[in-house]
XYZ file of N, CA and C in Angstrom:
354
model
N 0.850 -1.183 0.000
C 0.000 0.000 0.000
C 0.888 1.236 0.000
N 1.478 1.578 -1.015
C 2.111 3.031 -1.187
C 1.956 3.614 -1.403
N 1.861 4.766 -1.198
C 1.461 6.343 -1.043
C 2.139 6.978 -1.971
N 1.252 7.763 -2.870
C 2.292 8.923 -3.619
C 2.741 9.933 -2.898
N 4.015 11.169 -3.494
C 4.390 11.827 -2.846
C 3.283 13.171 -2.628
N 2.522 13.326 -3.858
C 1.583 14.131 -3.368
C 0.487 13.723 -2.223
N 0.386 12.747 -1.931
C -0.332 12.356 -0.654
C 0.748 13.228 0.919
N 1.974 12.957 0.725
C 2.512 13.548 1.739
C 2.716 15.115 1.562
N 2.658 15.766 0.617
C 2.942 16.981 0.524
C 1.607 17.395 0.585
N 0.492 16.981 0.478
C -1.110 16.835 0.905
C -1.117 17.436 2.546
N -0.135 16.133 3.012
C -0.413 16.431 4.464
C 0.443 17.251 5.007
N 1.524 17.410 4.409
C 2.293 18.547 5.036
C 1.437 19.936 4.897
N 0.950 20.423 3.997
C 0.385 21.620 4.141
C -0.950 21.742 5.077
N -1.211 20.145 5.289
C -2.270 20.477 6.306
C -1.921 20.703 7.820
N -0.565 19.974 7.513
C 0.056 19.556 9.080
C 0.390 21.078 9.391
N 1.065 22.007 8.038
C 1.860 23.240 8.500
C 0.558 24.308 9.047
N -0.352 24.257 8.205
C -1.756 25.056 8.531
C -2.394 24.977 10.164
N -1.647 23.564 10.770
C -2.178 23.314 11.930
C -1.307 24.094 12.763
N 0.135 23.745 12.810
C 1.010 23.996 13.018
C 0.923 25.964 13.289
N 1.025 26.780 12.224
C 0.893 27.816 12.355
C -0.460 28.040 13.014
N -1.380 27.586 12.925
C -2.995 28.062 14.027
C -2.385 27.699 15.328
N -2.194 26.663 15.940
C -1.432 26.580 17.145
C -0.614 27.216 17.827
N 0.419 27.586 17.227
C 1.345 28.632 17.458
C 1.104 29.890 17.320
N 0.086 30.328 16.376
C -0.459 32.332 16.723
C -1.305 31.684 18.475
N -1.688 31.011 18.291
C -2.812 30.419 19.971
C -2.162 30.767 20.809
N -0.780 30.029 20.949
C 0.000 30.412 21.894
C 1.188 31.515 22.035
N 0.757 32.095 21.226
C 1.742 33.324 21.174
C 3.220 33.209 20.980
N 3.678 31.739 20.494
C 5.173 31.611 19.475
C 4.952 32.236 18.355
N 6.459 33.066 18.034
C 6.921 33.659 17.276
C 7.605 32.663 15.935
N 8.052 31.478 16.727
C 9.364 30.751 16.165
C 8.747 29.739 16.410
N 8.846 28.004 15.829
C 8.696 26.469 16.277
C 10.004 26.082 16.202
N 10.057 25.499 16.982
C 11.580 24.760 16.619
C 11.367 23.337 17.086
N 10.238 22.943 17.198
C 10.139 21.587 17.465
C 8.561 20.997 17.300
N 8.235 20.088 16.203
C 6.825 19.654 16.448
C 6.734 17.840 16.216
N 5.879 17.476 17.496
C 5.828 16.059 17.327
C 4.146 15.831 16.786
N 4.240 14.913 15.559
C 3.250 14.772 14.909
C 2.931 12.703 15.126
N 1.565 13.162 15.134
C 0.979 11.062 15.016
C 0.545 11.026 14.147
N 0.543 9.915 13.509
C 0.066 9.273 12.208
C -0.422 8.153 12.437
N -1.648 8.151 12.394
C -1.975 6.587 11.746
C -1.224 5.743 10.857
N -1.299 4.527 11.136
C -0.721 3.333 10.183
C -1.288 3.410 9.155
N -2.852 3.656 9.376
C -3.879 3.190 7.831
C -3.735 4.532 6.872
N -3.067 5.629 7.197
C -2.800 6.585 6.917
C -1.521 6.737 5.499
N -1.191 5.681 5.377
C 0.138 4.790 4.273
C 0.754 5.919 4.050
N 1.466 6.677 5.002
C 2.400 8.033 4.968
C 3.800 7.530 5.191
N 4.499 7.681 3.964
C 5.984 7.702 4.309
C 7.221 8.504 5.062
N 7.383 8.205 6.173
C 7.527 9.390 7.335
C 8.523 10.096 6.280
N 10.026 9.296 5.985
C 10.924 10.501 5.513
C 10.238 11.001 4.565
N 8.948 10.625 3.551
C 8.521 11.698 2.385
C 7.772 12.778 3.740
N 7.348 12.389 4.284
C 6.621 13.169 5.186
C 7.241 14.989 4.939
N 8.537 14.218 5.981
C 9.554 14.817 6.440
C 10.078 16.078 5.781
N 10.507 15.124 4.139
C 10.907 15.995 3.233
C 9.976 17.363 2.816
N 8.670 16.817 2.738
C 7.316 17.984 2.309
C 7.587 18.957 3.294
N 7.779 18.750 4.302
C 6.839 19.811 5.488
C 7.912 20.122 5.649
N 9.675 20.145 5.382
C 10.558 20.780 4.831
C 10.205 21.985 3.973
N 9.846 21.391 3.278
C 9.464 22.215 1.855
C 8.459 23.348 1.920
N 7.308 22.984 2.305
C 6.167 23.776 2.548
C 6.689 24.879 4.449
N 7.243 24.351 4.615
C 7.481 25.147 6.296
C 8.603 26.111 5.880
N 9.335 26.092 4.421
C 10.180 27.280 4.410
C 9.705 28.754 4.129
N 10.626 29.408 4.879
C 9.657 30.576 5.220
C 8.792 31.031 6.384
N 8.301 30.314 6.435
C 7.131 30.157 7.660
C 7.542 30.094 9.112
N 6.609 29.995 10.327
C 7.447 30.233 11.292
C 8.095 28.982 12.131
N 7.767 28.131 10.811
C 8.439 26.312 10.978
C 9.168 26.080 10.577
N 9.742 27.390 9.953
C 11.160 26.880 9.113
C 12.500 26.497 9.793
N 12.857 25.170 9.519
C 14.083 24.473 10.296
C 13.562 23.969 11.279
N 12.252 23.979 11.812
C 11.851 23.016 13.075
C 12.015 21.311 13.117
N 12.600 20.874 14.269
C 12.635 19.627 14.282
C 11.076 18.360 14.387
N 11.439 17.774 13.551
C 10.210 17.277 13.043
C 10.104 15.526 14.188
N 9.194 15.364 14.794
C 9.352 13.994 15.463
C 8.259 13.530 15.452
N 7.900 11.864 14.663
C 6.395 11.376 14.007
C 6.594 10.248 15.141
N 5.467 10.009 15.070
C 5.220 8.546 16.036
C 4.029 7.987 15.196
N 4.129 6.602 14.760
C 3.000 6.079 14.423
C 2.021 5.258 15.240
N 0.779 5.952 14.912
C -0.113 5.236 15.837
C -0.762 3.705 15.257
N -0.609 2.838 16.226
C -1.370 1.318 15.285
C -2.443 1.839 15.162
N -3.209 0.871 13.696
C -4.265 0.749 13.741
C -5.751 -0.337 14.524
N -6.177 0.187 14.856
C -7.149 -1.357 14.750
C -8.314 -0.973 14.643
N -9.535 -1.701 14.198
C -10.745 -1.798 13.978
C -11.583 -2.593 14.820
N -13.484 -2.407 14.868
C -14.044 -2.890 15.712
C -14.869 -4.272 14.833
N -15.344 -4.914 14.743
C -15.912 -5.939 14.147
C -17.387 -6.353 14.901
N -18.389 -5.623 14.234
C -19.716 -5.319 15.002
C -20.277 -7.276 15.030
N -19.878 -7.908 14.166
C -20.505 -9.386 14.457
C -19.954 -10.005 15.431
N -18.403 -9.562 15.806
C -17.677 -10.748 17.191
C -17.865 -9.532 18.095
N -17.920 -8.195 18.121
C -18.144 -7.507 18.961
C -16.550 -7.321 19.816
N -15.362 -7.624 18.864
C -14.198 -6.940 19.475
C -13.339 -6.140 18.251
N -12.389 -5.395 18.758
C -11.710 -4.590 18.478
C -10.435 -5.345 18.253
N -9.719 -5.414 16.793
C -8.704 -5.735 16.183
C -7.428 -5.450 15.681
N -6.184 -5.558 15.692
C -4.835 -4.671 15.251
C -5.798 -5.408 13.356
N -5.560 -3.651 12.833
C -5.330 -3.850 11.295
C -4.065 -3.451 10.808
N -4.134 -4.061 9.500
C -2.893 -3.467 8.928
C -2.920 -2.627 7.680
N -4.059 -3.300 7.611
C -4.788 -2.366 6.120
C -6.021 -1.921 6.080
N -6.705 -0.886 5.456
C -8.000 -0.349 5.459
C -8.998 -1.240 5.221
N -8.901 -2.536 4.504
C -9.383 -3.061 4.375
C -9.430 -4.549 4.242
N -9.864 -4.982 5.655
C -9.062 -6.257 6.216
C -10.642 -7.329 7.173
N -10.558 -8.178 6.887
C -10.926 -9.492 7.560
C -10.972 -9.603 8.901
N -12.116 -9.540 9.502
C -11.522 -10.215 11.325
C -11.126 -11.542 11.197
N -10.290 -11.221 11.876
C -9.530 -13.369 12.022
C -10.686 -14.272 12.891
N -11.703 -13.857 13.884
C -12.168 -14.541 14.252
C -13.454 -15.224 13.479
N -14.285 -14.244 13.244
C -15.578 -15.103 12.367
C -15.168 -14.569 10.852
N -14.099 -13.790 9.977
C -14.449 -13.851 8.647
C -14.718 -12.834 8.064
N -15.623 -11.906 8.787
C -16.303 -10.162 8.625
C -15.129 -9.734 8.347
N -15.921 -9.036 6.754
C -14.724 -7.911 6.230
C -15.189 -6.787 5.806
N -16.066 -6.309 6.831
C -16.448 -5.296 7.339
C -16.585 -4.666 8.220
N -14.893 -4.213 8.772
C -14.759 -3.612 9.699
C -14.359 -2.639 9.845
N -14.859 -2.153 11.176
C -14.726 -0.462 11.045
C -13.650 0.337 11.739
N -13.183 1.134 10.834
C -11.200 1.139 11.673
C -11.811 2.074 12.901
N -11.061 2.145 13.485
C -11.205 3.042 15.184
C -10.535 3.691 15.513
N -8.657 3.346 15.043
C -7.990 4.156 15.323
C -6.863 3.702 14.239
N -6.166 4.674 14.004
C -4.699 4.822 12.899
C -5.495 5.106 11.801
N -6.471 6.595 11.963
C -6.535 7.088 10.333
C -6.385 8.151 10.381
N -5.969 9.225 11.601
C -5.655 10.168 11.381
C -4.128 10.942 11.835
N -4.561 11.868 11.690
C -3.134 12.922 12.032
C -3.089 13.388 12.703
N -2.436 14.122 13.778
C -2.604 15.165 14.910
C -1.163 15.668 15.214
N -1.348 17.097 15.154
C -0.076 17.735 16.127
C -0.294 17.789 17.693
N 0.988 16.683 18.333
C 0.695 16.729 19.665
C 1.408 17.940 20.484
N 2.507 18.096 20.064
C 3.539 19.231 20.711
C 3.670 20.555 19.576
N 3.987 21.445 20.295
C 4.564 22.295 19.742
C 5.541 22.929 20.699
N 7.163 23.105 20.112
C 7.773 24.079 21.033
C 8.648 25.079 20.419
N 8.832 26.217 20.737
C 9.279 27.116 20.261
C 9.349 28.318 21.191
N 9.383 29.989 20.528
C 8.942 30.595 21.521
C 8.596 32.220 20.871
């Protein structure tokens, strides 16, 4: 499941848009440090990540900030066994009864957890 690079340069400008709303919030001038989560089901290639929000943060008040991703697992709930599953893909099988219709729960999105700067 690979991701084009415009998928990550997708999210870098969303990540930087967050990034700068956060930081006018708190009254930084400068970032010099942001830790970002990613979902697994999210098929983001951290160093393309990396490279985008390079790219798109020059200039800005992210420019040169240290970038630190953590990926979050995914898993899904499976309404026929009535439990919650590690996925690996968006679209995946419960191992117990077969249902492949399950509904992811967590690892599809993005979030800026930190910001530091000043």
């Amino acid at each position: 499941n690979q991701a084009s690079p415009m998928h990550e340069m997708s999210l870098a400008e969303s990540a930087l848009q967050i990034i700068e709303q956060a930081a006018v919030a708190n009254n930084l001038r400068r970032v010099s440090k942001v830790r970002l989560e990613i979902g697994q089901l999210m098929a983001v290639e951290p160093q393309s990540l990396r490279c985008c929000l390079e790219l798109v943060a020059r200039g800005s008040l992210a420019d040169g900030a240290e970038l630190e991703i953590t990926e979050i697992p995914a898993s899904g709930w499976c309404e026929q066994c009535a439990i919650r599953i590690p996925m690996l893909e968006i679209i995946a099988a419960c191992p117990q009864c077969g249902n492949g219709r399950l509904q992811p729960s967590d690892g599809m999105g993005m979030r800026v957890t930190t910001l530091e700067g000043w």
